[in-house]
CSV table of C-alpha atoms and ligand atoms in Angstrom, one decimal:
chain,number,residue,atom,x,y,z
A,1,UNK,CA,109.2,106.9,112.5
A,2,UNK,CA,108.9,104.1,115.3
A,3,UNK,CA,107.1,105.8,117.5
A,4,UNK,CA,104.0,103.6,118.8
A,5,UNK,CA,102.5,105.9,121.4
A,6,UNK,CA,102.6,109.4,122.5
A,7,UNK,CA,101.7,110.1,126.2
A,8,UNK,CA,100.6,114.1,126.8
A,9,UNK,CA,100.1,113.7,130.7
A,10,UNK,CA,97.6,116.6,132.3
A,11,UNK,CA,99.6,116.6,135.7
A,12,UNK,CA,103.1,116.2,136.9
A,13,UNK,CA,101.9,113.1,138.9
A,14,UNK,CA,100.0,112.0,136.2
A,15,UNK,CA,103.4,111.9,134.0
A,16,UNK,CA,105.8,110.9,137.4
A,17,UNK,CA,103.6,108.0,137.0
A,18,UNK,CA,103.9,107.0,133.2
A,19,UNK,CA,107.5,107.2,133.8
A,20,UNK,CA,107.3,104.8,136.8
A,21,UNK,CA,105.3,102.4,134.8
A,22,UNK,CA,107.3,102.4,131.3
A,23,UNK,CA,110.9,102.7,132.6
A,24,UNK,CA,113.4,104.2,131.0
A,25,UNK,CA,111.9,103.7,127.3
A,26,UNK,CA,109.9,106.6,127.4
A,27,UNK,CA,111.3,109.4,125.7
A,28,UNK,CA,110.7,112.8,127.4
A,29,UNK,CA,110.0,115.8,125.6
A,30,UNK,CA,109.6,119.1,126.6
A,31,UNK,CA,109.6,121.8,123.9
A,32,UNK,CA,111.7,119.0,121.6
A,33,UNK,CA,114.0,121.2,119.7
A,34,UNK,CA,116.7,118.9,120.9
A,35,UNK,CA,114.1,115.6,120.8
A,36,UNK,CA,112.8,115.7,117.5
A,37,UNK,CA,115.4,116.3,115.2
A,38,UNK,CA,117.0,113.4,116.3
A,39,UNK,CA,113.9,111.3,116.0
A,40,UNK,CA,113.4,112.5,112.7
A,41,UNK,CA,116.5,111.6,111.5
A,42,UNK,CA,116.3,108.4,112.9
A,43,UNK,CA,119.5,108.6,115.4
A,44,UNK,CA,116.8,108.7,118.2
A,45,UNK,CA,113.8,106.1,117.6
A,46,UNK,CA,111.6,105.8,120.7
A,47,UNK,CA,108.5,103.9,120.8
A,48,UNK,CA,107.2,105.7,123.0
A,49,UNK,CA,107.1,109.2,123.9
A,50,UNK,CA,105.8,111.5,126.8
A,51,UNK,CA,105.0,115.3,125.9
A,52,UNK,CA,105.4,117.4,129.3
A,53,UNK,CA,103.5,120.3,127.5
A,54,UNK,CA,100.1,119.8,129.5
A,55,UNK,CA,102.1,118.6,132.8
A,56,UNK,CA,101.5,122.5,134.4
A,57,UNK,CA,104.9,122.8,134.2
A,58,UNK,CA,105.4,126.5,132.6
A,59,UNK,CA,104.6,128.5,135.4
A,60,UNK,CA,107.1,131.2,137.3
A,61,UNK,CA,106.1,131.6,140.9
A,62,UNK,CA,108.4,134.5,143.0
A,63,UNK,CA,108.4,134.4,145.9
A,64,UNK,CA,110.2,135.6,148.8
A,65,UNK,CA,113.9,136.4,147.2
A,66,UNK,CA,113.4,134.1,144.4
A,67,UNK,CA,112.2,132.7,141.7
A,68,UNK,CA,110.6,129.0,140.9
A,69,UNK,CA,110.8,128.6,137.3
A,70,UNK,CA,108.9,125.8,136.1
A,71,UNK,CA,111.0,123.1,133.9
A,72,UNK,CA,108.6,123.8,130.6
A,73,UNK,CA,108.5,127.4,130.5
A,74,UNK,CA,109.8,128.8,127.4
A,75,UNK,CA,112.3,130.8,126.5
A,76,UNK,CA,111.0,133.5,125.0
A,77,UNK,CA,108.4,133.9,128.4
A,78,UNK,CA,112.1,134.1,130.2
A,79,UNK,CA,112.9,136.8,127.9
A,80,UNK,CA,109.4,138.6,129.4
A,81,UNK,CA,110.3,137.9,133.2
A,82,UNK,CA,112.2,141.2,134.5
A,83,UNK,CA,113.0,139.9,137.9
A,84,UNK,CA,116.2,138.7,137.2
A,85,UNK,CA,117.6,140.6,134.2
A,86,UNK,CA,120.7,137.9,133.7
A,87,UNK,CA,118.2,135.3,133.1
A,88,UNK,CA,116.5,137.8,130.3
A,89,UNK,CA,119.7,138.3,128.7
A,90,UNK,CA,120.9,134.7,128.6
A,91,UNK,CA,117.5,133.6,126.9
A,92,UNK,CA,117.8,136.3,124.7
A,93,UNK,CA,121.2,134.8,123.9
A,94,UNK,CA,120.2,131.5,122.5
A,95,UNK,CA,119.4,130.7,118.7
A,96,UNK,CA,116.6,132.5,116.9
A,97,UNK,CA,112.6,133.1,117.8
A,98,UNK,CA,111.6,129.3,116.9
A,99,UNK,CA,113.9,127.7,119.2
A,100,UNK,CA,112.9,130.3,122.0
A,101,UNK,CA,109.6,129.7,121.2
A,102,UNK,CA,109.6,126.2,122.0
A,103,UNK,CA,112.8,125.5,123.6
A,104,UNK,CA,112.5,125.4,127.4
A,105,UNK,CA,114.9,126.1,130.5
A,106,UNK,CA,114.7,122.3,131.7
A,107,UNK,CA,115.4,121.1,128.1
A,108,UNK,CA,118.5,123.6,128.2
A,109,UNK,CA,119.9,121.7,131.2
A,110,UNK,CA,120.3,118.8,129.1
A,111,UNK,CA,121.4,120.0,125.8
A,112,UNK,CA,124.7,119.1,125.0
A,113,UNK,CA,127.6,121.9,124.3
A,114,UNK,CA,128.2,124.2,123.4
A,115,UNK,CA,124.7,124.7,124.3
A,116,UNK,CA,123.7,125.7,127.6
A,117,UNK,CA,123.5,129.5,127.5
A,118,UNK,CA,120.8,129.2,130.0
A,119,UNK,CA,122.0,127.0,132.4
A,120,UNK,CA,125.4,129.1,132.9
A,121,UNK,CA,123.7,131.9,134.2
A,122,UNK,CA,122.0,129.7,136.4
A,123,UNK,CA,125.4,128.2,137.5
A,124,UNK,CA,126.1,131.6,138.4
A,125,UNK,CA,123.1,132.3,140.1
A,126,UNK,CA,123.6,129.5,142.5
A,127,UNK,CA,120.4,128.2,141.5
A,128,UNK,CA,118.9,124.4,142.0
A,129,UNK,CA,116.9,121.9,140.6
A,130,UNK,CA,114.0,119.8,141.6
A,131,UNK,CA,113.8,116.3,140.4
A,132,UNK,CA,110.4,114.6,141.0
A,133,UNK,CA,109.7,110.7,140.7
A,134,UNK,CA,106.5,109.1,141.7
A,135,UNK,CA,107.5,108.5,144.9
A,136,UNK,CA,110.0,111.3,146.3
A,137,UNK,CA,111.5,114.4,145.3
A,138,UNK,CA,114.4,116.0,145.6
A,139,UNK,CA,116.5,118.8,145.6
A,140,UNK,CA,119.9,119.5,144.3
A,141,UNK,CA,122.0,122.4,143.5
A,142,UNK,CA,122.9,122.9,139.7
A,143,UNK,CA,126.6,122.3,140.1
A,144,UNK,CA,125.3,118.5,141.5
A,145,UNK,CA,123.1,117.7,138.7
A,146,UNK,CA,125.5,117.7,136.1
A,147,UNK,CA,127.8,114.6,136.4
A,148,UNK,CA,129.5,114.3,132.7
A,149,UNK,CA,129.7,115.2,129.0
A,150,UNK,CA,125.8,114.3,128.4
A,151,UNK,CA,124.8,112.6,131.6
A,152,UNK,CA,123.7,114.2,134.8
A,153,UNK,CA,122.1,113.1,138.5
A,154,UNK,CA,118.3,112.5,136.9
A,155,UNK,CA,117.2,109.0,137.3
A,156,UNK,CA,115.3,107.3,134.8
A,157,UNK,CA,112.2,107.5,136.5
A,158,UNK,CA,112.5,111.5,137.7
A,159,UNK,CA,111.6,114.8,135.6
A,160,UNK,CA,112.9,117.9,136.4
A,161,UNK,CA,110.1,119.8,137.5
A,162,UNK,CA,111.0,123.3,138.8
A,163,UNK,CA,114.4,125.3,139.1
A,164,UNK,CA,114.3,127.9,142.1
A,165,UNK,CA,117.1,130.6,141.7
A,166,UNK,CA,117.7,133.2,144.2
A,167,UNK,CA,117.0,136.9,143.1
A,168,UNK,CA,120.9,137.7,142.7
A,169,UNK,CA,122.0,139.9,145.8
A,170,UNK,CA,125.3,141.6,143.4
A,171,UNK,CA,125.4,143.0,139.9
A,172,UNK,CA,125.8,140.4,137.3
A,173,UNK,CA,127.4,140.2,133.7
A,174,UNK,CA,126.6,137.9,130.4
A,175,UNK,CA,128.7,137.6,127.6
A,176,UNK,CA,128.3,135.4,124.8
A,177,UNK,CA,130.9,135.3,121.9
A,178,UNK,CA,130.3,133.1,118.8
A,179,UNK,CA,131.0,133.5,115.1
A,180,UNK,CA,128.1,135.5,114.2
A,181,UNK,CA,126.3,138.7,116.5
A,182,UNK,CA,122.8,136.8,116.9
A,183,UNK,CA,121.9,133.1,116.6
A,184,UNK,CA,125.2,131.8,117.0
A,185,UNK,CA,126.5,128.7,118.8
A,186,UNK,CA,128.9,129.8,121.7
A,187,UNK,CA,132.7,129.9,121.5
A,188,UNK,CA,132.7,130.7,125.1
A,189,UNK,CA,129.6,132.3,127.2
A,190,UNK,CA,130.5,133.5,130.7
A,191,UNK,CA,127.9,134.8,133.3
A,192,UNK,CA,128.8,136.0,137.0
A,193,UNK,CA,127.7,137.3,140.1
A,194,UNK,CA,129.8,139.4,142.3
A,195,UNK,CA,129.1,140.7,145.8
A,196,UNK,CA,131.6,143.7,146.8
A,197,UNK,CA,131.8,145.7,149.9
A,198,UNK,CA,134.1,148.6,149.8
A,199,UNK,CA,135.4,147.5,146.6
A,200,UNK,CA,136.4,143.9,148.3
A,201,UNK,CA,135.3,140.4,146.7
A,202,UNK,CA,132.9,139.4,149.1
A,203,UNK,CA,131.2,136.9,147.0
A,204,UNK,CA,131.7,135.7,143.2
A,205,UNK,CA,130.4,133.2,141.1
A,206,UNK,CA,131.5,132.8,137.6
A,207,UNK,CA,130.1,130.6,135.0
A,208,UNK,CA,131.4,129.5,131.8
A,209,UNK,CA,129.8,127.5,128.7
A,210,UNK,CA,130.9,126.0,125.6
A,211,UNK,CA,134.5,125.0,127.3
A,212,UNK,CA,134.0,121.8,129.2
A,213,UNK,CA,132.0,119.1,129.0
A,214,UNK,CA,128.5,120.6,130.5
A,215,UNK,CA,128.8,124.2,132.0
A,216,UNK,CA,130.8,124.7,134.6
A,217,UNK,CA,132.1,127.4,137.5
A,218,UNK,CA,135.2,128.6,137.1
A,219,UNK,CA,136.4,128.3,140.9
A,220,UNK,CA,139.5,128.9,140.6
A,221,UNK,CA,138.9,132.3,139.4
A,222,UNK,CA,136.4,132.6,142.1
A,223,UNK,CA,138.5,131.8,145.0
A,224,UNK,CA,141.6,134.3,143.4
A,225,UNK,CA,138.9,137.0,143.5
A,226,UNK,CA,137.0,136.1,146.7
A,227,UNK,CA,138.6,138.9,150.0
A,228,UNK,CA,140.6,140.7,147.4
A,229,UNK,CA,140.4,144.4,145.8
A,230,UNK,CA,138.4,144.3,142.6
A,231,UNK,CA,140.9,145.6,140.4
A,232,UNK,CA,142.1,145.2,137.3
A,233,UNK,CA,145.2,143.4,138.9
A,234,UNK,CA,142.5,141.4,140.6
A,235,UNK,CA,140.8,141.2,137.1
A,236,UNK,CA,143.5,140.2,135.1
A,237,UNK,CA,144.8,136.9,137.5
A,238,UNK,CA,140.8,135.7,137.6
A,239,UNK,CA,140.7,136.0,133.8
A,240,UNK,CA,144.0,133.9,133.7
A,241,UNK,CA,142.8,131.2,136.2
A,242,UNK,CA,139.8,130.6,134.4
A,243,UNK,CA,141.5,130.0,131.0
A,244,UNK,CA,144.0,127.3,132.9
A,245,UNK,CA,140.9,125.6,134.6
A,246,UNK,CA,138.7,125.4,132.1
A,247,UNK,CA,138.3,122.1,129.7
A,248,UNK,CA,137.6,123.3,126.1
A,249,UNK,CA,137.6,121.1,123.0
A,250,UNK,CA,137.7,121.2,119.2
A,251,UNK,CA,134.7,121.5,117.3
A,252,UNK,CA,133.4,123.1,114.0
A,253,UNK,CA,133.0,126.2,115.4
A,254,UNK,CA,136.3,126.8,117.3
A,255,UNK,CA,139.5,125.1,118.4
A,256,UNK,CA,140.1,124.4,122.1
A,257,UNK,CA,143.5,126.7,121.8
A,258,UNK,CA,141.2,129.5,120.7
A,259,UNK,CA,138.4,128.5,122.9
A,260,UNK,CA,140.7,128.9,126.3
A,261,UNK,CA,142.1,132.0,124.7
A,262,UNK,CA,138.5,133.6,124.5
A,263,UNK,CA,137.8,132.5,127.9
A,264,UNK,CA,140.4,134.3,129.4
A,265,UNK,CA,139.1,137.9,127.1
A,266,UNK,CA,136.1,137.3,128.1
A,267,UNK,CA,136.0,137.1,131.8
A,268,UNK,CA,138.3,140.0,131.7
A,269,UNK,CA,135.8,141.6,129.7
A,270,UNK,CA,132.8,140.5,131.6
A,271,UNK,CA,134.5,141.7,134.6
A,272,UNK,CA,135.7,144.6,133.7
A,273,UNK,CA,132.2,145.5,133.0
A,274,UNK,CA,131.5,145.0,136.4
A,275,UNK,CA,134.3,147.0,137.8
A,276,UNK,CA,132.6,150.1,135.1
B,301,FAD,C1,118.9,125.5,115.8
B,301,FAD,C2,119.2,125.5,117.3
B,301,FAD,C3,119.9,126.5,117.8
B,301,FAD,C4,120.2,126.5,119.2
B,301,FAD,N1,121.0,127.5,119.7
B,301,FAD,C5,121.3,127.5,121.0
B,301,FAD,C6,122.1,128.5,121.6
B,301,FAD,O1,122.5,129.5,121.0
B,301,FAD,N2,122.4,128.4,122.9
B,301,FAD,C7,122.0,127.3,123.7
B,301,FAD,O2,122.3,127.3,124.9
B,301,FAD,N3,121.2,126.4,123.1
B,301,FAD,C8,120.9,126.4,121.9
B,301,FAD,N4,120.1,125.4,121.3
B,301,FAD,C9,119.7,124.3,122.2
B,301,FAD,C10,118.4,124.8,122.9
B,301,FAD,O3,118.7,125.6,124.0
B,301,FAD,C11,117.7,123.6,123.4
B,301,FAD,O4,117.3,123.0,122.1
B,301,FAD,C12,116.5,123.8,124.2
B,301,FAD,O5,116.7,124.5,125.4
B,301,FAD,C13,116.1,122.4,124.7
B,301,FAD,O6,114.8,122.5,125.2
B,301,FAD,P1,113.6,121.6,124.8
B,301,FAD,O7,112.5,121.8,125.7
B,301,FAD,O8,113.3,121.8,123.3
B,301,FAD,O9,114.3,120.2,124.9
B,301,FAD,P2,113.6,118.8,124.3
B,301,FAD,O10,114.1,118.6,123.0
B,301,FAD,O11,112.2,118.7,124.6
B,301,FAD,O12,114.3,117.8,125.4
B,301,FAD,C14,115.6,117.2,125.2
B,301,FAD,C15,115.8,116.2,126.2
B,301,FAD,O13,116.0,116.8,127.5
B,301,FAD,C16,115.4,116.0,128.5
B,301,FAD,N5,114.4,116.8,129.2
B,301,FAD,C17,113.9,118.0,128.8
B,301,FAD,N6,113.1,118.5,129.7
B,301,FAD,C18,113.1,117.6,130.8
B,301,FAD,C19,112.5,117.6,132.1
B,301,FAD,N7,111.7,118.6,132.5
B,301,FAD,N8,112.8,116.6,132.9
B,301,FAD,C20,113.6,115.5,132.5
B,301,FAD,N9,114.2,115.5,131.3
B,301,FAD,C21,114.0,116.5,130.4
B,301,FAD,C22,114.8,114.8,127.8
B,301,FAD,O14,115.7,113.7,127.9
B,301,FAD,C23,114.6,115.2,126.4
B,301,FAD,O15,114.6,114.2,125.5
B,301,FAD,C24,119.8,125.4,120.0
B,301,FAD,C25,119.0,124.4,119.4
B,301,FAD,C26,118.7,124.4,118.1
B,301,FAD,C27,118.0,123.2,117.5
């Protein structure tokens, strides 16, 4: 262990501030499920670290149409929140009670797939981030922050300190497939929205994990669906645009021939369930 300091700021301004004045050295930690195995096995070793536990980031405020859901909040609170059952269901989705327990919805953003259960069904919820420094803020929507496999828009000396999500106008869907039922790394997770009117597409967004690089929106699939009949015809020619578009890869879990296999299943599926 190298670590020569730990920081536990009481404020977001009084942790904008640490970062300002220590660079990009500090190590951020939120609920450090990610963090600390890394530092324990000595792949990560920080000297100094900054705990965002106390930084009154774990709050959910709703207000009018949506919901601000402070970068620290858990997990398992998300599980509690009804407002916005997809979000309920994706928590519920991610590795056992521990992990919920201390794993948090900003930490999700940056953990590397195939996790980001979380995020995708904030991809599909159109929902955006706030990134704080000590002297500005900003905000950007979801699809924006992510830039590449383990790097997003966040600058050295910003947090993420909220992520507002509209309260989703359409019915929505979440499927997660892995090897096991429950506590299971994805093979492919896909989450969407869908706004019809008189059986038309009027507005989709479709979000897959675990098959590219961070999770992405299938908008290929989107923009096949988007004016049309939501049939199965419709159904079946979304399911196959998202398994050409998306970017799987090889892992221990899953081959990226059988990943883009179970992406096209699975938005048929999830859609499907949708047309029901
Ligand atoms: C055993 C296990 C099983 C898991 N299963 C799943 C699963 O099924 N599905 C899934 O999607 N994920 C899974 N995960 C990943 C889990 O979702 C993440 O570990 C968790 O969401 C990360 O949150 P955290 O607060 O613990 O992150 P931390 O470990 O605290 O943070 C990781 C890094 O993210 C950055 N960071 C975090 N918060 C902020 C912030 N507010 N501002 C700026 N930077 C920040 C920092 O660089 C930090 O070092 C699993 C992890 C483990 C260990």
């Amino acid at each position: 262990m190298t670590t020569k300091e730990y920081f536990l700021p009481q404020s977001l301004d009084e942790a904008v501030g640490l970062l300002a004045d220590h660079g990009p050295s500090l190590l951020v930690i939120a609920g450090g499920t990610l963090a600390m195995p890394l530092i324990n096995e000595g792949v990560s070793m920080p000297e100094t670290v900054i705990g965002l536990q106390r930084a009154g980031l774990n709050n959910i405020k709703r207000t009018n149409g949506s919901l601000a859901i402070g970068a620290t909040t858990t997990l398992t609170r998300m599980m509690a929140d009804h407002t916005i059952p997809l979000l309920q269901e994706a928590a519920h989705h991610i590795g056992g009670w521990s992990i919920r327990n201390m794993g948090t919805v900003g930490g999700n953003l940056f953990a590397p797939p195939p996790s980001g259960d979380f995020a995708v069904a904030l991809l599909a919820l159109d929902a955006q981030v706030k990134l704080v420094s000590n002297n500005s803020q900003r905000v950007l929507p979801l699809t924006e922050f992510y830039t590449g496999f383990m790097t997003t828009a966040l600058q050295p000396n910003e947090l993420v300190s909220e992520i507002m999500v509209p309260v989703p106008k359409g019915k929505t869907a979440y499927l997660k497939y892995g090897r096991r039922h429950a506590n299971t790394p994805a093979i492919v997770t896909v989450a969407v929205h869908l706004i019809l009117e008189n059986r038309i597409v009027k507005d989709v967004r479709l979000g897959l994990n675990a098959v590219g690089p961070y999770p992405i929106r299938a908008e290929a699939a989107e923009r096949v669906l988007i004016g049309t009949t939501f049939d199965q015809e419709a159904i079946a020619a979304a399911a196959h645009a998202a398994a050409e578009e998306c970017q799987p890869f090889t892992d221990s879990i899953a081959t990226e021939w059988y990943r883009r296999r179970m992406v096209g299943v699975y938005v048929r599926r999830a859609l499907t369930q949708l047309a029901g």
